[in-house]
Amino acid sequence: MPAERRPEPALEPERTPRREPALELGRRPGLEPGRDRFRWSTAVYRRLLRAYPRPFRDRFADDMAEDFAALCDTETREAGPAAGRARAWRRALADLALSTLRERRLSRSRSARIANARHIGNAGAPGGHSFNGGFLMIAQEVRFAARRLRRTPGFALAALLTLGLGVGGTTAVFSVLQAVVLRPLPFPDPQRLVRLWELTPQGGNFSTSEPNFLDFRARLRTIEDLTAYRGIGMTLLGRGDAVRLQLTLVSHRFFALTGGAPALGRTFAEAEDRAGGDTRVIVLAHGSWQRRFGGDPAIVGQTIRLDDQPYAVIGVLPRTFDFPAETDGYVPLAASATSSRGNHMLRAIGRMRDSATLDEARADAVAVARALSAEYPVSNGGWGVRLDTFDNWMIGPQLRRTLLVLLGAAALLLVVACVNVANLVMVRATSRRKELAMQAALGAGRWRIVRGLLTESLLLASIGGALGTFLAYLAVPVLRRLAPAGTVPRLAEAAVDGTVLIVAIAISAAVGLCFGMLPALLQTRAMPQDWLRDSTGGSAGTGRHRVRELLMAGEIALAMMLLVGAALLVDSFRRLQTVDVGFDAANVFAVSVTVSGGPYAGCAPDTPGCDPAAAGRRRGQYFQEAQRRIASLPGVVAVGATNITPLAGDSTSQEVTIEGYVPNGPDDVPFIDWRIVSGGFFRAMSMPMVRGRTFTDADATASVPVVIVSAALATRYWPGQDPIGKRLSFGRNGTQWRTIVGVAHDMRDVRRDLDPQPIVYLSGTPGSLTLVVRTEGTIDGTASAIRRELQAIDGAIPIPLPEPLTRNLARTLAPARFSMLLMGLFAGVALVLAALGVYGVTAYGVALRTREIGVRLALGAEPGQMVRMILSRGLLLAVAGILTGSVGAFLLSGFLRSLLFETRPADLRSHALVAVILAGVAVVAIVIPARRASRIDPRQALIAE
Amino acid sequence: MADSRSPDTDPLTPAVFHVLVALAEGARHGYAIMQSVTETSGRAVGPGTVYGTLQRLEEAGLVEEVEARTAGEAGSAERRRYFAMTRKGRAALSAEARRVSRMADLVRARRLVSEGH
């Protein structure tokens, strides 16, 4: 600024001293009183002006800063301080973006004639290092780097693919982790939300009953808004085909607790949630509102028919609200204090008061449970309570661990990719020795050359990162599909979003620095004269080659670790897959049918005009007719029914009194799974009877109720005896004895990875049964034929399309398959990268020693000897890598333990198998370049270079 | 490039035209030119565009930097570069004005726009 004023005093030497101070005074407080307010903005703007070419900036920067301040002044006077500044900045930045590009382009074409001298000439110039030239310099640097990379497309492609795979894998897994684990749950203040379970006397988590829920709600002081809910299916009639809606019964504080504010209408009032009152109102979820009611806002206030009852639609929830997942609508629970305390159907959730800690809330709940135990010994004796956070309930430590293990695996793969690219970069940098030496000889400093190499690496990393992000974008939907709905919560929301993008960029930048810095520094450590000498075929290159060999061994070690992890998971998956579930799911269709409402409705015994026994008979008749009709279809071998679809994840269990068995205390009371099945069930499932007989039609009307027990139950309670004719009863002190008529083969119909549980089978007529149909081979159209037969019995009952039971079988394997496939994929990619790395390093080593090998061959060495020499060196490194990797895998395998089923983390067989595979791949990758070495023509080798 | 332009034949770019219009009434500094261009062109321009254009006009001999004047805003006059149109610049502007006017006549004669908008 002083430089600008100088001409004036020179022209008018006399007046200047008088005017200067006056102007200074006038300018600051007077004429430009406000400009000082833009001090900071102007300072920032001045910085940005550095983007202009030097001559332009030198000439105009002061004026431009002054103009900018004036602009700020004008705009703030018009639009106020904040908006005015924003307007001034918007204008200035748009201008800056356009005009810097233009000026730089023009400035380049002005100096086009001296372009050739610029690259190296600038290098030594003092301005080259200053920040002022930064922007221009970087742009130029990137352009040169891009040009150099284009000259070696093979290298660039290999590096980009490697990086893309590494960054892509890590990013994809991170996006899943982010969606499932890291993102807060979609509830207000989620860390204060808790789930409450009752604990069975045996210590298992269990749902709560209506009276218990009401007591907990009234007595818990540390928890507010205790709410309960349970799922219920209802049939929607009068709108096209009858459809089954999956509804949730909730108590009225449910929406306040979970943050479900209605998008239309309202949610329940307290009066609508009272037992005995009119509770026939429904709040629709967004999805079913769209699907079933065409998104019609006028639906609010209308009445719809559910299970033959009119329900008033009072509200619609927003699309963002989906809890419990895939609910079609919500109806009031209206929990009753007079219903059975032993009927545990409800899930209870609540919010801890701000003043309470989780421990205090737990102690509070335990105290209430103890009191209830004492007050209601018949139903609650021995029962406890457990509280946990939503986080632990919904995501769970198992899933968290699985995802972290996978992220760790992805990170290992990323490191392998880095090492590989570092090797490539080093090989390439070495082949550019002469070019670099020339630059150094012309005066480019070490930093200048390092910067050039680093720019290339960062450019590669950016493009590779972009490629990786794109791969992740493609991979995330595949990951979502790998895990079927319901097995991984919130997986559907996994996407490459802003957070994931930032992480991907950070990963790419870090990767670029990692694989760029080391080679760049190593490469430029020696002096220029060394490089020039080196290029004539000396041995200085072998020192750096040792670093590459170490990297290669490290790469093998990392690949070994990933491969061992994958091998363990494959072994575990194989074991899980071959677990005998006890039944044959092949060629079995399953279809779940619910008959409810209308003539089938159960009712309180004192309701006028209702006969619960008659309704039960009608349900029984329906299912008998259904089985009769299906059995007559061509190709159908057997038909049965069960209340629990095998391997769908559901179960029913209850306390059982076993005649002659005296429990040792309350936690030894038999708590046993029960199933309602038809006589055909065992034949349809190919479950042979171990002893006795299956159910017959006569059992339904017989005066003595009979049951069938599983083999596990028989051996547990009647070891060494014949259980046929023994008796048991449901309930703790049951009196209605049921006689055992048969023992069935054990089955695992809930979880594959647990030992077969004791099961009691009984016959009955519930409203909801799953029909299981065994066919002979696969006949097209069987599923729809079954459906047609069922629809023919009663058109008002919705019938879903029967599904092969094998689908459930696959679903139980899904989590194990998910981790196995991902780990296998990472390990596979790591193996390929390691093979490429070994090949590259060996091939380069051979090239480096061409002369030496030529001399040896000329002196009479056998070509086979050369191959052995190179192979032994390479194998030594490979074995070192394998051993290191094996130790590393041993150390890390603890993390895998929870993912494994009947497989020890330190499984020697897996380690040995992987070691052999890896060594085999290494031998191939070494022998190919080694054989080439043996074919070197000694004369050529000696006269080369 | 600007220095290969022959003022009588080549049309001027909008930025150049509006800068010359701003200087038609006399020498001005950058900020005044910027505001004038913003006003006459209806597009908000920034300092970089203005000075870039001025520099190219200067290279083409249409504009020159003149000595700072003390008239008007005394304070800033001291510190600002003033630019004025050269004879060549004035010729270029009037040539452009004639060209634009001819085009406007043409447009009207062929009734491509309705009279009086």
JSON list of N, CA and C in Angstrom, two decimals, chain A residues 1 4-5 8 19 23 27 31 45 52 56 59-60 63-64 66-67 70-71 74 91 95 99 102-103 106 110, chain B residues 30-31 34-35 38 44-49 51-52 55-56 58-59 65 67 70 74-75 78-81 83:
[
{"chain": "A", "resi": 1, "resn": "MET", "atom": "N", "xyz": [0.81, -1.21, 0.00]},
{"chain": "A", "resi": 1, "resn": "MET", "atom": "CA", "xyz": [0.00, 0.00, 0.00]},
{"chain": "A", "resi": 1, "resn": "MET", "atom": "C", "xyz": [0.84, 1.27, 0.00]},
{"chain": "A", "resi": 4, "resn": "GLU", "atom": "N", "xyz": [1.95, 2.32, -3.39]},
{"chain": "A", "resi": 4, "resn": "GLU", "atom": "CA", "xyz": [0.96, 2.94, -4.25]},
{"chain": "A", "resi": 4, "resn": "GLU", "atom": "C", "xyz": [0.91, 4.46, -4.03]},
{"chain": "A", "resi": 5, "resn": "ARG", "atom": "N", "xyz": [1.20, 4.86, -2.84]},
{"chain": "A", "resi": 5, "resn": "ARG", "atom": "CA", "xyz": [1.05, 6.29, -2.56]},
{"chain": "A", "resi": 5, "resn": "ARG", "atom": "C", "xyz": [2.26, 7.09, -3.01]},
{"chain": "A", "resi": 8, "resn": "GLU", "atom": "N", "xyz": [2.31, 10.14, -5.59]},
{"chain": "A", "resi": 8, "resn": "GLU", "atom": "CA", "xyz": [1.67, 11.40, -5.17]},
{"chain": "A", "resi": 8, "resn": "GLU", "atom": "C", "xyz": [2.63, 12.38, -4.50]},
{"chain": "A", "resi": 19, "resn": "ARG", "atom": "N", "xyz": [-1.39, 16.76, 3.81]},
{"chain": "A", "resi": 19, "resn": "ARG", "atom": "CA", "xyz": [-2.60, 16.02, 3.47]},
{"chain": "A", "resi": 19, "resn": "ARG", "atom": "C", "xyz": [-2.62, 14.58, 4.00]},
{"chain": "A", "resi": 23, "resn": "LEU", "atom": "N", "xyz": [-5.80, 12.75, 5.45]},
{"chain": "A", "resi": 23, "resn": "LEU", "atom": "CA", "xyz": [-6.46, 11.68, 4.73]},
{"chain": "A", "resi": 23, "resn": "LEU", "atom": "C", "xyz": [-6.60, 10.45, 5.61]},
{"chain": "A", "resi": 27, "resn": "ARG", "atom": "N", "xyz": [-10.01, 8.92, 6.34]},
{"chain": "A", "resi": 27, "resn": "ARG", "atom": "CA", "xyz": [-10.37, 7.64, 5.78]},
{"chain": "A", "resi": 27, "resn": "ARG", "atom": "C", "xyz": [-10.93, 6.70, 6.85]},
{"chain": "A", "resi": 31, "resn": "LEU", "atom": "N", "xyz": [-14.72, 8.89, 6.09]},
{"chain": "A", "resi": 31, "resn": "LEU", "atom": "CA", "xyz": [-15.31, 8.44, 4.85]},
{"chain": "A", "resi": 31, "resn": "LEU", "atom": "C", "xyz": [-15.63, 6.96, 4.82]},
{"chain": "A", "resi": 45, "resn": "TYR", "atom": "N", "xyz": [-10.25, -12.54, 1.79]},
{"chain": "A", "resi": 45, "resn": "TYR", "atom": "CA", "xyz": [-10.34, -12.31, 0.35]},
{"chain": "A", "resi": 45, "resn": "TYR", "atom": "C", "xyz": [-8.95, -12.13, -0.24]},
{"chain": "A", "resi": 52, "resn": "TYR", "atom": "N", "xyz": [-4.65, -15.87, -8.32]},
{"chain": "A", "resi": 52, "resn": "TYR", "atom": "CA", "xyz": [-4.41, -15.21, -9.60]},
{"chain": "A", "resi": 52, "resn": "TYR", "atom": "C", "xyz": [-2.94, -15.30, -9.97]},
{"chain": "A", "resi": 56, "resn": "PHE", "atom": "N", "xyz": [-0.74, -10.27, -12.40]},
{"chain": "A", "resi": 56, "resn": "PHE", "atom": "CA", "xyz": [-2.09, -9.73, -12.21]},
{"chain": "A", "resi": 56, "resn": "PHE", "atom": "C", "xyz": [-2.28, -9.32, -10.76]},
{"chain": "A", "resi": 59, "resn": "ARG", "atom": "N", "xyz": [-0.42, -6.28, -9.55]},
{"chain": "A", "resi": 59, "resn": "ARG", "atom": "CA", "xyz": [-0.94, -5.01, -10.06]},
{"chain": "A", "resi": 59, "resn": "ARG", "atom": "C", "xyz": [-2.26, -4.65, -9.38]},
{"chain": "A", "resi": 60, "resn": "PHE", "atom": "N", "xyz": [-3.16, -5.63, -9.22]},
{"chain": "A", "resi": 60, "resn": "PHE", "atom": "CA", "xyz": [-4.53, -5.27, -8.84]},
{"chain": "A", "resi": 60, "resn": "PHE", "atom": "C", "xyz": [-4.97, -5.66, -7.43]},
{"chain": "A", "resi": 63, "resn": "ASP", "atom": "N", "xyz": [-6.31, -2.88, -5.08]},
{"chain": "A", "resi": 63, "resn": "ASP", "atom": "CA", "xyz": [-7.57, -2.30, -5.55]},
{"chain": "A", "resi": 63, "resn": "ASP", "atom": "C", "xyz": [-8.72, -3.28, -5.36]},
{"chain": "A", "resi": 64, "resn": "MET", "atom": "N", "xyz": [-8.44, -4.54, -5.64]},
{"chain": "A", "resi": 64, "resn": "MET", "atom": "CA", "xyz": [-9.51, -5.53, -5.54]},
{"chain": "A", "resi": 64, "resn": "MET", "atom": "C", "xyz": [-9.97, -5.68, -4.09]},
{"chain": "A", "resi": 66, "resn": "GLU", "atom": "N", "xyz": [-9.78, -3.44, -1.83]},
{"chain": "A", "resi": 66, "resn": "GLU", "atom": "CA", "xyz": [-10.50, -2.21, -1.52]},
{"chain": "A", "resi": 66, "resn": "GLU", "atom": "C", "xyz": [-11.93, -2.27, -2.08]},
{"chain": "A", "resi": 67, "resn": "ASP", "atom": "N", "xyz": [-12.04, -2.75, -3.31]},
{"chain": "A", "resi": 67, "resn": "ASP", "atom": "CA", "xyz": [-13.35, -2.88, -3.95]},
{"chain": "A", "resi": 67, "resn": "ASP", "atom": "C", "xyz": [-14.22, -3.87, -3.19]},
{"chain": "A", "resi": 70, "resn": "ALA", "atom": "N", "xyz": [-15.57, -2.24, -0.21]},
{"chain": "A", "resi": 70, "resn": "ALA", "atom": "CA", "xyz": [-16.64, -1.33, -0.60]},
{"chain": "A", "resi": 70, "resn": "ALA", "atom": "C", "xyz": [-17.92, -2.10, -0.92]},
{"chain": "A", "resi": 71, "resn": "LEU", "atom": "N", "xyz": [-17.73, -3.23, -1.56]},
{"chain": "A", "resi": 71, "resn": "LEU", "atom": "CA", "xyz": [-18.88, -4.08, -1.92]},
{"chain": "A", "resi": 71, "resn": "LEU", "atom": "C", "xyz": [-19.59, -4.55, -0.65]},
{"chain": "A", "resi": 74, "resn": "THR", "atom": "N", "xyz": [-21.54, -1.66, 0.80]},
{"chain": "A", "resi": 74, "resn": "THR", "atom": "CA", "xyz": [-22.79, -1.38, 0.08]},
{"chain": "A", "resi": 74, "resn": "THR", "atom": "C", "xyz": [-23.85, -2.44, 0.39]},
{"chain": "A", "resi": 91, "resn": "ARG", "atom": "N", "xyz": [-20.96, -13.11, -4.48]},
{"chain": "A", "resi": 91, "resn": "ARG", "atom": "CA", "xyz": [-20.55, -12.45, -5.71]},
{"chain": "A", "resi": 91, "resn": "ARG", "atom": "C", "xyz": [-19.05, -12.57, -5.92]},
{"chain": "A", "resi": 95, "resn": "ASP", "atom": "N", "xyz": [-17.09, -14.76, -8.86]},
{"chain": "A", "resi": 95, "resn": "ASP", "atom": "CA", "xyz": [-16.18, -13.99, -9.71]},
{"chain": "A", "resi": 95, "resn": "ASP", "atom": "C", "xyz": [-14.79, -14.60, -9.67]},
{"chain": "A", "resi": 99, "resn": "SER", "atom": "N", "xyz": [-12.82, -15.94, -12.83]},
{"chain": "A", "resi": 99, "resn": "SER", "atom": "CA", "xyz": [-11.77, -15.10, -13.39]},
{"chain": "A", "resi": 99, "resn": "SER", "atom": "C", "xyz": [-10.38, -15.65, -13.09]},
{"chain": "A", "resi": 102, "resn": "ARG", "atom": "N", "xyz": [-9.69, -17.94, -15.89]},
{"chain": "A", "resi": 102, "resn": "ARG", "atom": "CA", "xyz": [-9.45, -17.22, -17.13]},
{"chain": "A", "resi": 102, "resn": "ARG", "atom": "C", "xyz": [-8.07, -16.57, -17.12]},
{"chain": "A", "resi": 103, "resn": "GLU", "atom": "N", "xyz": [-7.76, -15.90, -16.01]},
{"chain": "A", "resi": 103, "resn": "GLU", "atom": "CA", "xyz": [-6.47, -15.19, -15.96]},
{"chain": "A", "resi": 103, "resn": "GLU", "atom": "C", "xyz": [-5.30, -16.16, -16.05]},
{"chain": "A", "resi": 106, "resn": "LEU", "atom": "N", "xyz": [-4.91, -17.34, -19.58]},
{"chain": "A", "resi": 106, "resn": "LEU", "atom": "CA", "xyz": [-4.33, -16.29, -20.43]},
{"chain": "A", "resi": 106, "resn": "LEU", "atom": "C", "xyz": [-2.86, -16.10, -20.10]},
{"chain": "A", "resi": 110, "resn": "ARG", "atom": "N", "xyz": [0.30, -16.52, -22.58]},
{"chain": "A", "resi": 110, "resn": "ARG", "atom": "CA", "xyz": [1.25, -15.42, -22.76]},
{"chain": "A", "resi": 110, "resn": "ARG", "atom": "C", "xyz": [2.68, -15.94, -22.71]},
{"chain": "B", "resi": 30, "resn": "GLY", "atom": "N", "xyz": [-11.99, 1.11, -10.40]},
{"chain": "B", "resi": 30, "resn": "GLY", "atom": "CA", "xyz": [-12.52, -0.25, -10.57]},
{"chain": "B", "resi": 30, "resn": "GLY", "atom": "C", "xyz": [-13.89, -0.47, -9.96]},
{"chain": "B", "resi": 31, "resn": "TYR", "atom": "N", "xyz": [-14.05, 0.01, -8.73]},
{"chain": "B", "resi": 31, "resn": "TYR", "atom": "CA", "xyz": [-15.31, -0.25, -8.03]},
{"chain": "B", "resi": 31, "resn": "TYR", "atom": "C", "xyz": [-16.49, 0.39, -8.77]},
{"chain": "B", "resi": 34, "resn": "MET", "atom": "N", "xyz": [-17.27, -1.56, -11.74]},
{"chain": "B", "resi": 34, "resn": "MET", "atom": "CA", "xyz": [-17.94, -2.80, -11.35]},
{"chain": "B", "resi": 34, "resn": "MET", "atom": "C", "xyz": [-19.43, -2.54, -11.12]},
{"chain": "B", "resi": 35, "resn": "GLN", "atom": "N", "xyz": [-19.72, -1.47, -10.37]},
{"chain": "B", "resi": 35, "resn": "GLN", "atom": "CA", "xyz": [-21.12, -1.17, -10.07]},
{"chain": "B", "resi": 35, "resn": "GLN", "atom": "C", "xyz": [-21.89, -0.81, -11.34]},
{"chain": "B", "resi": 38, "resn": "THR", "atom": "N", "xyz": [-22.53, -3.88, -13.39]},
{"chain": "B", "resi": 38, "resn": "THR", "atom": "CA", "xyz": [-23.59, -4.66, -12.75]},
{"chain": "B", "resi": 38, "resn": "THR", "atom": "C", "xyz": [-24.95, -4.07, -13.08]},
{"chain": "B", "resi": 44, "resn": "ALA", "atom": "N", "xyz": [-24.44, -9.44, -11.79]},
{"chain": "B", "resi": 44, "resn": "ALA", "atom": "CA", "xyz": [-23.49, -9.04, -10.77]},
{"chain": "B", "resi": 44, "resn": "ALA", "atom": "C", "xyz": [-22.12, -9.51, -11.17]},
{"chain": "B", "resi": 45, "resn": "VAL", "atom": "N", "xyz": [-21.19, -8.58, -11.39]},
{"chain": "B", "resi": 45, "resn": "VAL", "atom": "CA", "xyz": [-19.81, -8.97, -11.70]},
{"chain": "B", "resi": 45, "resn": "VAL", "atom": "C", "xyz": [-18.93, -8.63, -10.51]},
{"chain": "B", "resi": 46, "resn": "GLY", "atom": "N", "xyz": [-17.78, -9.25, -10.45]},
{"chain": "B", "resi": 46, "resn": "GLY", "atom": "CA", "xyz": [-16.87, -9.03, -9.33]},
{"chain": "B", "resi": 46, "resn": "GLY", "atom": "C", "xyz": [-15.58, -8.40, -9.79]},
{"chain": "B", "resi": 47, "resn": "PRO", "atom": "N", "xyz": [-14.73, -8.06, -8.83]},
{"chain": "B", "resi": 47, "resn": "PRO", "atom": "CA", "xyz": [-13.49, -7.34, -9.14]},
{"chain": "B", "resi": 47, "resn": "PRO", "atom": "C", "xyz": [-12.61, -8.09, -10.14]},
{"chain": "B", "resi": 48, "resn": "GLY", "atom": "N", "xyz": [-12.51, -9.40, -10.00]},
{"chain": "B", "resi": 48, "resn": "GLY", "atom": "CA", "xyz": [-11.62, -10.17, -10.86]},
{"chain": "B", "resi": 48, "resn": "GLY", "atom": "C", "xyz": [-11.99, -10.03, -12.33]},
{"chain": "B", "resi": 49, "resn": "THR", "atom": "N", "xyz": [-13.28, -10.09, -12.60]},
{"chain": "B", "resi": 49, "resn": "THR", "atom": "CA", "xyz": [-13.75, -9.96, -13.98]},
{"chain": "B", "resi": 49, "resn": "THR", "atom": "C", "xyz": [-13.43, -8.57, -14.51]},
{"chain": "B", "resi": 51, "resn": "TYR", "atom": "N", "xyz": [-11.16, -6.26, -13.48]},
{"chain": "B", "resi": 51, "resn": "TYR", "atom": "CA", "xyz": [-9.75, -5.93, -13.71]},
{"chain": "B", "resi": 51, "resn": "TYR", "atom": "C", "xyz": [-9.16, -6.77, -14.83]},
{"chain": "B", "resi": 52, "resn": "GLY", "atom": "N", "xyz": [-9.64, -8.01, -14.94]},
{"chain": "B", "resi": 52, "resn": "GLY", "atom": "CA", "xyz": [-9.17, -8.86, -16.04]},
{"chain": "B", "resi": 52, "resn": "GLY", "atom": "C", "xyz": [-9.54, -8.24, -17.37]},
{"chain": "B", "resi": 55, "resn": "GLN", "atom": "N", "xyz": [-7.48, -5.18, -18.04]},
{"chain": "B", "resi": 55, "resn": "GLN", "atom": "CA", "xyz": [-6.12, -5.47, -18.46]},
{"chain": "B", "resi": 55, "resn": "GLN", "atom": "C", "xyz": [-6.07, -5.83, -19.94]},
{"chain": "B", "resi": 56, "resn": "ARG", "atom": "N", "xyz": [-7.06, -6.62, -20.38]},
{"chain": "B", "resi": 56, "resn": "ARG", "atom": "CA", "xyz": [-7.05, -7.01, -21.79]},
{"chain": "B", "resi": 56, "resn": "ARG", "atom": "C", "xyz": [-7.39, -5.82, -22.69]},
{"chain": "B", "resi": 58, "resn": "GLU", "atom": "N", "xyz": [-6.62, -2.84, -22.02]},
{"chain": "B", "resi": 58, "resn": "GLU", "atom": "CA", "xyz": [-5.40, -2.04, -22.03]},
{"chain": "B", "resi": 58, "resn": "GLU", "atom": "C", "xyz": [-4.41, -2.60, -23.05]},
{"chain": "B", "resi": 59, "resn": "GLU", "atom": "N", "xyz": [-4.27, -3.94, -23.04]},
{"chain": "B", "resi": 59, "resn": "GLU", "atom": "CA", "xyz": [-3.36, -4.57, -24.00]},
{"chain": "B", "resi": 59, "resn": "GLU", "atom": "C", "xyz": [-3.79, -4.31, -25.43]},
{"chain": "B", "resi": 65, "resn": "GLU", "atom": "N", "xyz": [-4.63, 3.39, -18.20]},
{"chain": "B", "resi": 65, "resn": "GLU", "atom": "CA", "xyz": [-4.69, 3.83, -16.81]},
{"chain": "B", "resi": 65, "resn": "GLU", "atom": "C", "xyz": [-4.31, 5.29, -16.79]},
{"chain": "B", "resi": 67, "resn": "GLU", "atom": "N", "xyz": [-3.74, 9.09, -14.49]},
{"chain": "B", "resi": 67, "resn": "GLU", "atom": "CA", "xyz": [-3.28, 9.52, -13.18]},
{"chain": "B", "resi": 67, "resn": "GLU", "atom": "C", "xyz": [-4.45, 9.67, -12.23]},
{"chain": "B", "resi": 70, "resn": "THR", "atom": "N", "xyz": [-8.00, 13.84, -7.81]},
{"chain": "B", "resi": 70, "resn": "THR", "atom": "CA", "xyz": [-8.33, 14.15, -6.43]},
{"chain": "B", "resi": 70, "resn": "THR", "atom": "C", "xyz": [-9.77, 14.59, -6.29]},
{"chain": "B", "resi": 74, "resn": "ALA", "atom": "N", "xyz": [-12.26, 12.15, -2.20]},
{"chain": "B", "resi": 74, "resn": "ALA", "atom": "CA", "xyz": [-10.86, 12.51, -2.01]},
{"chain": "B", "resi": 74, "resn": "ALA", "atom": "C", "xyz": [-10.07, 11.35, -1.42]},
{"chain": "B", "resi": 75, "resn": "GLY", "atom": "N", "xyz": [-10.64, 10.72, -0.42]},
{"chain": "B", "resi": 75, "resn": "GLY", "atom": "CA", "xyz": [-9.91, 9.69, 0.30]},
{"chain": "B", "resi": 75, "resn": "GLY", "atom": "C", "xyz": [-9.49, 8.54, -0.58]},
{"chain": "B", "resi": 78, "resn": "GLU", "atom": "N", "xyz": [-7.03, 8.95, -3.83]},
{"chain": "B", "resi": 78, "resn": "GLU", "atom": "CA", "xyz": [-5.61, 8.86, -3.56]},
{"chain": "B", "resi": 78, "resn": "GLU", "atom": "C", "xyz": [-5.05, 7.46, -3.85]},
{"chain": "B", "resi": 79, "resn": "ARG", "atom": "N", "xyz": [-5.89, 6.50, -3.57]},
{"chain": "B", "resi": 79, "resn": "ARG", "atom": "CA", "xyz": [-5.34, 5.15, -3.49]},
{"chain": "B", "resi": 79, "resn": "ARG", "atom": "C", "xyz": [-5.79, 4.27, -4.65]},
{"chain": "B", "resi": 80, "resn": "ARG", "atom": "N", "xyz": [-6.55, 4.80, -5.55]},
{"chain": "B", "resi": 80, "resn": "ARG", "atom": "CA", "xyz": [-7.13, 3.93, -6.56]},
{"chain": "B", "resi": 80, "resn": "ARG", "atom": "C", "xyz": [-6.56, 4.19, -7.93]},
{"chain": "B", "resi": 81, "resn": "ARG", "atom": "N", "xyz": [-6.56, 3.09, -8.71]},
{"chain": "B", "resi": 81, "resn": "ARG", "atom": "CA", "xyz": [-6.20, 3.24, -10.12]},
{"chain": "B", "resi": 81, "resn": "ARG", "atom": "C", "xyz": [-7.44, 3.69, -10.86]},
{"chain": "B", "resi": 83, "resn": "PHE", "atom": "N", "xyz": [-9.15, 4.36, -14.69]},
{"chain": "B", "resi": 83, "resn": "PHE", "atom": "CA", "xyz": [-9.02, 3.94, -16.08]},
{"chain": "B", "resi": 83, "resn": "PHE", "atom": "C", "xyz": [-9.88, 4.84, -16.95]}
]
